[in-house]
Short mmCIF file of C-alpha atoms in Angstrom, two decimals:
data_model
loop_
_atom_site.label_atom_id
_atom_site.label_comp_id
_atom_site.label_asym_id
_atom_site.label_seq_id
_atom_site.Cartn_x
_atom_site.Cartn_y
_atom_site.Cartn_z
CA MET N 1 -130.38 -174.54 -124.93
CA LYS N 2 -127.47 -176.95 -125.09
CA LEU N 3 -124.71 -177.17 -122.49
CA TYR N 4 -121.07 -177.93 -123.19
CA LEU N 5 -117.85 -178.47 -121.30
CA VAL N 6 -115.26 -176.53 -123.26
CA LYS N 7 -111.72 -177.89 -123.13
CA GLU N 8 -108.32 -176.92 -124.40
CA ASP N 9 -106.45 -180.23 -124.56
CA ASP N 10 -106.99 -181.59 -121.00
CA ARG N 11 -107.66 -178.19 -119.40
CA LEU N 12 -111.28 -177.45 -118.48
CA VAL N 13 -111.93 -173.93 -119.74
CA TRP N 14 -115.65 -173.13 -119.68
CA VAL N 15 -119.11 -174.38 -118.95
CA ALA N 16 -120.93 -172.99 -121.97
CA ALA N 17 -124.52 -172.69 -123.10
CA LEU N 18 -125.58 -172.40 -126.73
CA ALA N 19 -128.95 -170.76 -127.37
CA HIS N 20 -130.19 -169.44 -130.71
CA GLU N 21 -126.63 -169.20 -132.09
CA HIS N 22 -125.45 -167.23 -129.05
CA MET N 23 -122.74 -168.81 -126.93
CA TYR N 24 -122.64 -167.98 -123.25
CA SER N 25 -119.79 -168.91 -120.94
CA TYR N 26 -119.99 -169.25 -117.20
CA VAL N 27 -117.53 -166.84 -115.57
CA ALA N 28 -116.92 -167.98 -112.01
CA ASN N 29 -115.53 -164.56 -111.04
CA THR N 30 -118.94 -162.98 -111.66
CA GLY N 31 -121.09 -166.01 -110.90
CA LYS N 32 -123.02 -165.54 -114.16
CA PHE N 33 -123.16 -166.69 -117.76
CA HIS N 34 -122.10 -164.00 -120.25
CA ASP N 35 -122.43 -163.70 -124.00
CA ASN N 36 -119.03 -164.74 -125.38
CA ASN N 37 -118.73 -163.90 -129.07
CA ALA N 38 -115.14 -165.18 -129.30
CA LEU N 39 -116.29 -168.57 -128.01
CA ARG N 40 -119.20 -168.54 -130.47
CA ASN N 41 -116.77 -167.91 -133.32
CA ASP N 42 -114.60 -170.76 -132.12
CA TYR N 43 -117.57 -173.11 -131.90
CA TYR N 44 -118.81 -172.36 -135.41
CA MET N 45 -115.57 -171.70 -137.29
CA GLU N 46 -112.20 -172.05 -135.63
CA ARG N 47 -112.48 -175.04 -133.29
CA TRP N 48 -109.40 -174.34 -131.17
CA PHE N 49 -111.36 -175.80 -128.25
CA THR N 50 -113.28 -179.04 -127.98
CA TYR N 51 -116.95 -179.08 -126.97
CA GLU N 52 -118.32 -181.98 -124.95
CA PRO N 53 -122.11 -182.03 -124.53
CA ILE N 54 -123.10 -182.19 -120.86
CA GLY N 55 -126.31 -182.12 -118.88
CA PRO N 56 -127.42 -179.69 -116.19
CA ALA N 57 -126.18 -181.90 -113.32
CA ASP N 58 -122.67 -182.08 -114.81
CA ALA N 59 -122.73 -178.35 -115.50
CA ARG N 60 -123.66 -177.61 -111.89
CA ARG N 61 -120.89 -179.90 -110.62
CA LEU N 62 -118.30 -178.24 -112.89
CA ILE N 63 -119.47 -174.77 -111.87
CA ASN N 64 -119.13 -175.78 -108.21
CA GLN N 65 -115.59 -177.01 -108.97
CA GLY N 66 -114.65 -173.55 -110.25
CA VAL N 67 -114.52 -174.18 -114.00
CA GLY N 68 -114.57 -170.77 -115.65
CA THR N 69 -112.44 -168.98 -113.07
CA LEU N 70 -110.27 -166.35 -114.73
CA ASP N 71 -107.03 -164.82 -113.49
CA GLU N 72 -107.90 -161.35 -112.17
CA GLU N 73 -104.65 -159.81 -113.44
CA THR N 74 -104.19 -161.31 -116.90
CA GLN N 75 -107.90 -161.23 -117.75
CA SER N 76 -108.72 -157.87 -116.12
CA ASP N 77 -110.12 -156.28 -119.31
CA SER N 78 -112.47 -159.17 -120.05
CA LEU N 79 -113.57 -159.33 -116.43
CA ALA N 80 -114.23 -155.58 -116.32
CA ALA N 81 -116.49 -155.91 -119.36
CA TRP N 82 -118.34 -158.90 -117.93
CA ARG N 83 -118.80 -157.18 -114.57
CA THR N 84 -120.64 -154.37 -116.34
CA ASP N 85 -122.64 -156.74 -118.58
CA PRO N 86 -126.22 -155.42 -118.58
CA LYS N 87 -127.70 -158.82 -119.45
CA PRO N 88 -125.88 -161.64 -117.66
CA LEU N 89 -127.70 -164.94 -117.29
CA ASP N 90 -128.22 -166.50 -113.90
CA PRO N 91 -126.84 -170.06 -113.71
CA ALA N 92 -130.06 -171.36 -112.13
CA ASP N 93 -132.05 -170.05 -115.10
CA VAL N 94 -129.63 -171.46 -117.67
CA LEU N 95 -129.55 -174.89 -116.05
CA SER N 96 -133.33 -174.93 -115.66
CA ILE N 97 -133.88 -174.07 -119.33
CA ALA N 98 -131.30 -176.65 -120.40
CA ALA N 99 -133.02 -179.30 -118.28
CA GLY N 100 -136.21 -178.79 -120.27
CA TYR N 101 -134.48 -178.77 -123.65
CA THR N 102 -135.15 -181.57 -126.07
CA GLU N 103 -133.94 -181.77 -129.66
#
């Protein structure tokens, strides 16, 4: 599992985890990582965002800073879907797996 800081210009957008061609984004509003197919498509094809590889310590720091917080009003549909996600990933698990990852 690889971790990335996802940016749009200078704005910090997501802490993301790539595992087996699935991209997960940390959503601060739920406190979990969620499968994010739109972000996966951007990573592999569109590249509207930039992806900076980071380690677990940086990911934890960015999560603690609130990276991945969405506006409750403008992102209400996405948040509703993520709040009912049957398979969210716990940040501790994601960061632990990433810490043991070697290429």
